[in-house]
Short mmCIF file of C-alpha atoms in Angstrom, two decimals:
data_model
loop_
_atom_site.label_atom_id
_atom_site.label_comp_id
_atom_site.label_asym_id
_atom_site.label_seq_id
_atom_site.Cartn_x
_atom_site.Cartn_y
_atom_site.Cartn_z
CA SER A 1466 -23.16 20.77 -25.22
CA THR A 1467 -20.19 18.52 -24.95
CA PRO A 1468 -18.73 20.09 -21.79
CA PHE A 1469 -22.19 19.39 -20.07
CA ALA A 1470 -22.36 15.96 -21.48
CA ALA A 1471 -18.90 15.22 -20.19
CA THR A 1472 -19.64 16.51 -16.75
CA CYS A 1473 -22.68 14.32 -16.63
CA ILE A 1474 -20.70 11.15 -17.69
CA GLN A 1475 -18.05 11.79 -15.02
CA SER A 1476 -20.80 12.24 -12.28
CA LEU A 1477 -22.68 8.97 -13.46
CA ILE A 1478 -19.64 6.94 -13.28
CA SER A 1479 -18.89 8.42 -9.84
CA VAL A 1480 -22.07 7.59 -8.71
CA HIS A 1481 -22.04 3.92 -10.08
CA ASN A 1482 -18.44 3.39 -8.52
CA PHE A 1483 -19.71 4.62 -5.17
CA LEU A 1484 -22.86 2.17 -5.13
CA GLY A 1485 -20.32 -0.65 -6.12
CA GLN A 1486 -21.67 -0.98 -9.67
CA PRO A 1487 -18.46 -1.28 -12.04
CA GLU A 1488 -20.60 -2.93 -14.86
CA ALA A 1489 -22.82 -0.03 -15.21
CA ALA A 1490 -20.11 2.47 -14.90
CA ASN A 1491 -18.21 0.71 -17.79
CA GLY A 1492 -21.59 0.83 -19.49
CA VAL A 1493 -21.77 4.62 -19.17
CA LEU A 1494 -18.07 5.01 -20.52
CA ALA A 1495 -19.00 2.68 -23.54
CA TYR A 1496 -22.13 4.76 -24.44
CA ALA A 1497 -20.26 7.98 -24.04
CA SER A 1498 -17.63 6.89 -26.58
CA LYS A 1499 -20.03 5.26 -29.07
CA SER A 1500 -22.94 7.34 -29.10
CA LEU A 1501 -21.77 10.73 -27.87
CA ASN A 1502 -18.58 10.89 -29.39
CA ILE A 1503 -17.09 12.16 -26.24
CA GLN A 1504 -13.28 11.97 -25.80
CA LEU A 1505 -12.80 9.64 -23.04
CA LYS A 1506 -10.59 11.03 -20.27
CA ASP A 1507 -7.76 9.46 -18.36
CA GLU A 1508 -9.33 9.92 -14.91
CA TRP A 1509 -12.35 7.99 -15.97
CA TYR A 1510 -10.30 5.09 -16.79
CA GLU A 1511 -8.79 5.49 -13.18
CA LYS A 1512 -12.28 5.66 -11.62
CA LEU A 1513 -13.20 2.55 -13.42
CA GLN A 1514 -9.81 0.68 -12.33
CA ARG A 1515 -9.08 0.00 -16.00
CA TRP A 1516 -5.45 0.81 -14.76
CA ASP A 1517 -3.51 -0.01 -17.96
CA GLU A 1518 -5.72 2.19 -20.23
CA ALA A 1519 -5.63 4.88 -17.49
CA LEU A 1520 -1.65 4.64 -17.46
CA ILE A 1521 -1.42 4.92 -21.33
CA ALA A 1522 -3.64 8.03 -21.12
CA TYR A 1523 -1.70 9.71 -18.26
CA ARG A 1524 1.42 8.98 -19.92
CA GLY A 1525 0.17 10.44 -23.34
CA ARG A 1526 -0.66 13.71 -21.25
CA VAL A 1527 2.75 13.79 -19.80
CA ALA A 1528 4.50 13.69 -23.24
CA THR A 1529 2.18 16.36 -24.51
CA CYS A 1530 2.93 18.51 -21.75
CA ALA A 1531 6.58 17.94 -21.72
CA GLU A 1532 6.74 19.37 -25.39
CA ALA A 1533 5.20 22.57 -24.57
CA ASP A 1534 7.52 25.27 -23.09
CA ASP A 1535 5.00 26.86 -20.63
CA PRO A 1536 4.64 27.00 -16.82
CA ALA A 1537 0.97 25.98 -17.12
CA ALA A 1538 1.85 22.96 -19.05
CA ASP A 1539 4.53 21.96 -15.89
CA ALA A 1540 1.54 21.93 -13.51
CA VAL A 1541 -0.65 19.85 -15.91
CA ARG A 1542 2.26 17.43 -16.44
CA LEU A 1543 2.76 17.03 -12.74
CA GLU A 1544 -0.91 16.33 -12.38
CA ALA A 1545 -0.65 13.68 -15.05
CA GLN A 1546 2.37 12.25 -13.51
CA GLU A 1547 0.68 11.80 -10.10
CA GLY A 1548 -2.01 10.01 -12.14
CA CYS A 1549 0.66 7.58 -13.57
CA MET A 1550 1.84 6.82 -9.87
CA ARG A 1551 -1.54 6.02 -8.82
CA CYS A 1552 -1.88 3.53 -11.83
CA LEU A 1553 1.72 2.26 -11.07
CA ARG A 1554 0.77 1.49 -7.50
CA ALA A 1555 -2.51 -0.21 -8.31
CA LEU A 1556 -0.62 -2.39 -11.13
CA GLY A 1557 2.08 -3.05 -8.47
CA GLU A 1558 4.99 -1.72 -10.61
CA TRP A 1559 6.89 -0.85 -7.82
CA GLU A 1560 10.14 -0.14 -9.28
CA GLN A 1561 8.64 2.12 -12.07
CA LEU A 1562 6.77 3.89 -9.14
CA GLN A 1563 9.86 4.56 -7.25
CA ALA A 1564 11.81 5.77 -10.08
CA LEU A 1565 8.88 8.32 -11.01
CA ALA A 1566 8.51 9.55 -7.48
CA GLU A 1567 12.13 10.26 -7.26
CA GLU A 1568 11.90 12.20 -10.69
CA THR A 1569 8.98 14.11 -9.75
CA TRP A 1570 9.65 14.90 -5.93
CA PRO A 1571 12.16 17.99 -6.49
CA ARG A 1572 9.53 19.61 -8.79
CA ALA A 1573 6.60 19.16 -6.56
CA ASP A 1574 5.44 21.85 -3.91
CA ALA A 1575 4.19 20.93 -0.67
CA LYS A 1576 0.72 20.00 -1.39
CA ALA A 1577 1.99 17.97 -4.09
CA ARG A 1578 4.27 16.22 -2.11
CA GLU A 1579 1.58 15.47 0.40
CA ARG A 1580 -0.25 13.74 -2.30
CA ILE A 1581 2.88 11.92 -3.58
CA ALA A 1582 4.25 10.78 -0.27
CA PRO A 1583 1.96 7.74 0.23
CA LEU A 1584 2.58 6.49 -3.02
CA ALA A 1585 6.16 6.86 -3.00
CA ALA A 1586 6.28 5.36 0.76
CA ALA A 1587 4.48 2.32 -0.71
CA ALA A 1588 6.87 1.86 -3.44
CA VAL A 1589 10.16 2.12 -1.13
CA PHE A 1590 8.32 -0.20 1.48
CA GLN A 1591 7.74 -2.83 -1.19
CA MET A 1592 10.99 -2.50 -2.72
CA GLY A 1593 12.78 -3.02 0.71
CA CYS A 1594 14.27 0.49 0.54
CA LEU A 1595 13.25 1.62 3.95
CA GLU A 1596 16.13 3.84 4.32
CA ASP A 1597 14.56 6.14 1.68
CA MET A 1598 11.12 6.26 3.40
CA GLY A 1599 11.87 8.97 5.93
CA VAL A 1600 11.71 11.85 3.64
CA TYR A 1601 8.25 10.81 2.23
CA VAL A 1602 6.84 10.02 5.84
CA ASP A 1603 7.66 13.50 6.81
CA CYS A 1604 5.54 15.19 4.43
CA MET A 1605 2.42 12.99 5.53
CA PRO A 1606 -0.09 14.52 7.82
CA LYS A 1607 0.12 13.22 11.51
CA GLU A 1608 -3.83 13.08 11.60
CA ASN A 1609 -3.80 10.57 8.60
CA VAL A 1610 -3.99 6.94 8.83
CA GLU A 1611 -1.91 5.93 6.20
CA GLY A 1612 0.49 8.49 7.29
CA ASN A 1613 0.86 7.06 10.85
CA LEU A 1614 0.84 3.55 9.26
CA TYR A 1615 4.06 4.26 7.40
CA ARG A 1616 5.63 6.20 10.31
CA ALA A 1617 5.14 3.06 12.42
CA ILE A 1618 6.61 0.89 9.89
CA LEU A 1619 9.58 2.83 10.05
CA LEU A 1620 9.92 2.84 13.70
CA VAL A 1621 9.35 -0.90 13.93
CA ALA A 1622 11.98 -1.46 11.13
CA GLY A 1623 14.58 0.68 13.18
CA ASP A 1624 13.71 -1.19 16.36
CA GLU A 1625 12.23 2.03 17.96
CA PHE A 1626 9.58 -0.10 19.69
CA VAL A 1627 8.27 2.57 22.35
CA GLN A 1628 7.69 5.18 19.86
CA ALA A 1629 6.01 2.62 17.35
CA ARG A 1630 3.44 1.78 20.24
CA VAL A 1631 2.61 5.13 20.47
CA VAL A 1632 2.15 5.86 16.78
CA LEU A 1633 0.07 2.47 16.47
CA ASP A 1634 -2.17 3.54 19.18
CA THR A 1635 -2.96 6.80 17.20
CA THR A 1636 -3.42 4.82 14.02
CA GLN A 1637 -5.79 2.45 15.97
CA ARG A 1638 -7.90 5.46 17.11
CA LEU A 1639 -8.24 7.05 13.55
CA LEU A 1640 -9.06 3.90 12.01
CA ASP A 1641 -11.95 3.03 14.71
CA THR A 1642 -13.53 6.34 13.55
CA GLN A 1643 -12.81 5.87 9.85
CA VAL A 1644 -13.94 2.12 9.74
CA THR A 1645 -17.08 2.73 11.96
CA ALA A 1646 -18.27 5.44 9.47
CA LEU A 1647 -17.63 3.40 6.42
CA VAL A 1648 -19.23 0.12 7.65
CA GLY A 1649 -22.46 1.80 7.82
CA GLU A 1650 -22.27 2.55 3.85
CA SER A 1651 -20.91 -0.85 2.87
CA TYR A 1652 -18.51 -3.56 3.95
CA GLU A 1653 -16.61 -3.25 0.58
CA ARG A 1654 -15.89 0.26 1.19
CA ALA A 1655 -14.66 -0.33 4.83
CA TYR A 1656 -12.47 -3.30 3.77
CA LYS A 1657 -9.61 -1.18 2.92
CA GLY A 1658 -9.66 -0.02 6.59
CA VAL A 1659 -9.92 -3.54 7.94
CA VAL A 1660 -6.74 -4.41 6.17
CA CYS A 1661 -5.18 -1.51 7.60
CA ALA A 1662 -6.11 -2.59 10.84
CA GLN A 1663 -4.77 -5.94 10.47
CA GLN A 1664 -1.61 -4.40 9.35
CA VAL A 1665 -1.42 -2.56 12.75
CA ALA A 1666 -2.19 -5.52 14.63
CA GLU A 1667 0.59 -7.55 12.70
CA LEU A 1668 3.19 -4.64 13.27
CA GLU A 1669 2.59 -5.21 17.17
CA GLU A 1670 3.38 -8.83 16.49
CA VAL A 1671 6.36 -7.92 14.28
CA MET A 1672 7.78 -6.04 17.45
CA HIS A 1673 6.92 -9.27 19.61
CA TYR A 1674 8.61 -11.41 17.04
CA LYS A 1675 11.76 -9.37 17.10
CA GLU A 1676 11.89 -9.10 20.62
CA HIS A 1677 12.14 -12.99 20.73
CA LEU A 1678 14.97 -12.83 18.03
CA ARG A 1679 16.86 -10.51 20.39
CA VAL A 1680 16.48 -13.27 23.20
CA LEU A 1681 17.70 -15.59 21.05
CA GLU A 1682 20.82 -13.65 19.86
CA ALA A 1683 21.53 -12.91 23.35
CA ARG A 1684 21.67 -16.42 24.57
CA GLN A 1685 23.58 -17.53 21.55
CA ASP A 1686 26.16 -14.81 22.54
CA LEU A 1687 26.14 -16.13 26.20
CA ARG A 1688 26.56 -19.82 25.15
CA ASN A 1689 29.53 -18.65 22.81
CA ALA A 1690 31.21 -16.62 25.67
CA THR A 1691 30.99 -19.46 28.16
CA GLY A 1692 31.98 -22.22 25.72
CA GLN A 1693 28.58 -23.99 26.45
CA ASP A 1694 27.11 -25.78 23.61
CA GLY A 1695 23.07 -26.80 23.36
CA SER A 1696 22.24 -26.18 27.03
CA PRO A 1697 18.86 -25.97 28.28
CA ASP A 1698 18.37 -22.19 28.33
CA GLY A 1699 14.69 -21.99 27.16
CA SER A 1700 15.55 -21.35 23.39
CA ASP A 1701 13.29 -23.91 22.38
CA SER A 1702 10.14 -22.20 23.78
CA VAL A 1703 11.33 -18.86 22.11
CA LEU A 1704 11.68 -20.80 18.71
CA GLU A 1705 8.37 -22.30 19.23
CA GLU A 1706 6.58 -18.89 19.94
CA CYS A 1707 8.23 -17.57 16.63
CA ALA A 1708 7.06 -20.50 14.81
CA ARG A 1709 3.54 -20.12 16.36
CA ILE A 1710 3.28 -16.42 15.26
CA ARG A 1711 4.54 -17.35 11.62
CA SER A 1712 1.83 -20.13 11.43
CA MET A 1713 -0.79 -17.71 12.67
CA TRP A 1714 0.13 -15.05 9.99
CA ASN A 1715 -0.29 -17.87 7.36
CA LYS A 1716 -3.54 -18.80 8.59
CA ARG A 1717 -4.87 -15.32 8.69
CA LEU A 1718 -3.67 -14.58 5.28
CA LEU A 1719 -5.78 -17.34 4.02
CA GLY A 1720 -8.68 -15.58 5.49
CA VAL A 1721 -8.43 -12.14 3.75
CA GLN A 1722 -9.88 -11.36 0.36
CA ALA A 1723 -8.24 -13.08 -2.64
CA ASN A 1724 -6.96 -9.56 -3.88
CA VAL A 1725 -3.35 -9.09 -5.12
CA GLU A 1726 -3.46 -5.53 -3.36
CA VAL A 1727 -4.42 -7.00 -0.15
CA TRP A 1728 -1.86 -9.78 -0.11
CA GLN A 1729 1.03 -7.39 -1.20
CA LYS A 1730 0.16 -5.15 2.01
CA VAL A 1731 -0.03 -8.09 4.33
CA LEU A 1732 3.00 -9.84 3.19
CA ALA A 1733 5.08 -6.69 3.17
CA VAL A 1734 4.60 -6.36 6.93
CA HIS A 1735 5.45 -9.99 7.36
CA GLY A 1736 8.71 -9.11 5.49
CA LEU A 1737 10.05 -6.95 8.12
CA VAL A 1738 11.08 -10.08 9.87
CA ILE A 1739 10.69 -13.02 7.50
CA HIS A 1740 12.42 -13.32 4.01
CA PRO A 1741 10.21 -14.42 1.09
CA MET A 1742 12.79 -17.51 1.08
CA HIS A 1743 11.81 -18.54 4.47
CA ASN A 1744 8.00 -18.01 3.78
CA LEU A 1745 7.80 -19.79 0.51
CA GLU A 1746 4.19 -21.14 1.03
CA ALA A 1747 2.59 -17.81 1.41
CA TRP A 1748 4.66 -16.33 -1.63
CA LEU A 1749 3.86 -19.18 -3.82
CA LYS A 1750 0.15 -18.62 -3.13
CA TYR A 1751 0.65 -14.86 -3.73
CA ALA A 1752 2.18 -15.70 -7.08
CA SER A 1753 -0.67 -17.99 -8.02
CA LEU A 1754 -3.09 -15.56 -7.04
CA CYS A 1755 -1.11 -12.88 -9.40
CA ARG A 1756 -1.23 -15.27 -12.25
CA LYS A 1757 -5.07 -15.92 -11.80
CA THR A 1758 -5.68 -12.19 -11.63
CA GLY A 1759 -3.52 -11.42 -14.69
#
């Protein structure tokens, strides 16, 4: 029967994705469409990371549900909007994702907000709207790696370093368990955790960088107050340390996968202390990567 065939197709796609065989998964989808005349589902496109097609399909479902005056349709519409948000995140359409999250948030119940929160937090982080992140972070579980990471980002951005270090320690413990389990399956599956571990390490370095900037500001204020100009107060060594951290970040960035999503995550952490205009080399390489990826 068609429902049974559709279930089998979905299971096969999931298995091939789990095994890291995207070509085989796409082959299953093509066979289902041509030979079995099965209507392709939006979540199948999503599983295959065909984000543009998945987004079109989810938006079609949203439009269909919007025309129906039915409480059940509202739940389906919310589910489809969540699908849209996942696609927009994968495509890096942060402005659209932020707008959709703001539209959806008031209608979402507690469970839906828990699912939407990481997507919305990613959008406001990438858009530099950290003042809007708190409401989303509050809805993320404290035993969740992603939730703790965004919580730490918010604390670091607010110069609350003592609390940030506590949250980062918790994140590291959670990551250790997660990555250890996934490495046994495949490095590719564990790589997201590895990138998250890099973000955690670099948030520690961001705090170090910010502390150095505070020292520079304090010394500049002292020079201004005393009328001294260019006195040997150790500022050169502080500037050298800041330059060393920036250089280390750029070298480390070249060692990660040539993947747009990975670069976005790493550069966003650097952006807490370095404006893109002052980090042109890295951002130009990122732009080149985006162009090559299409």
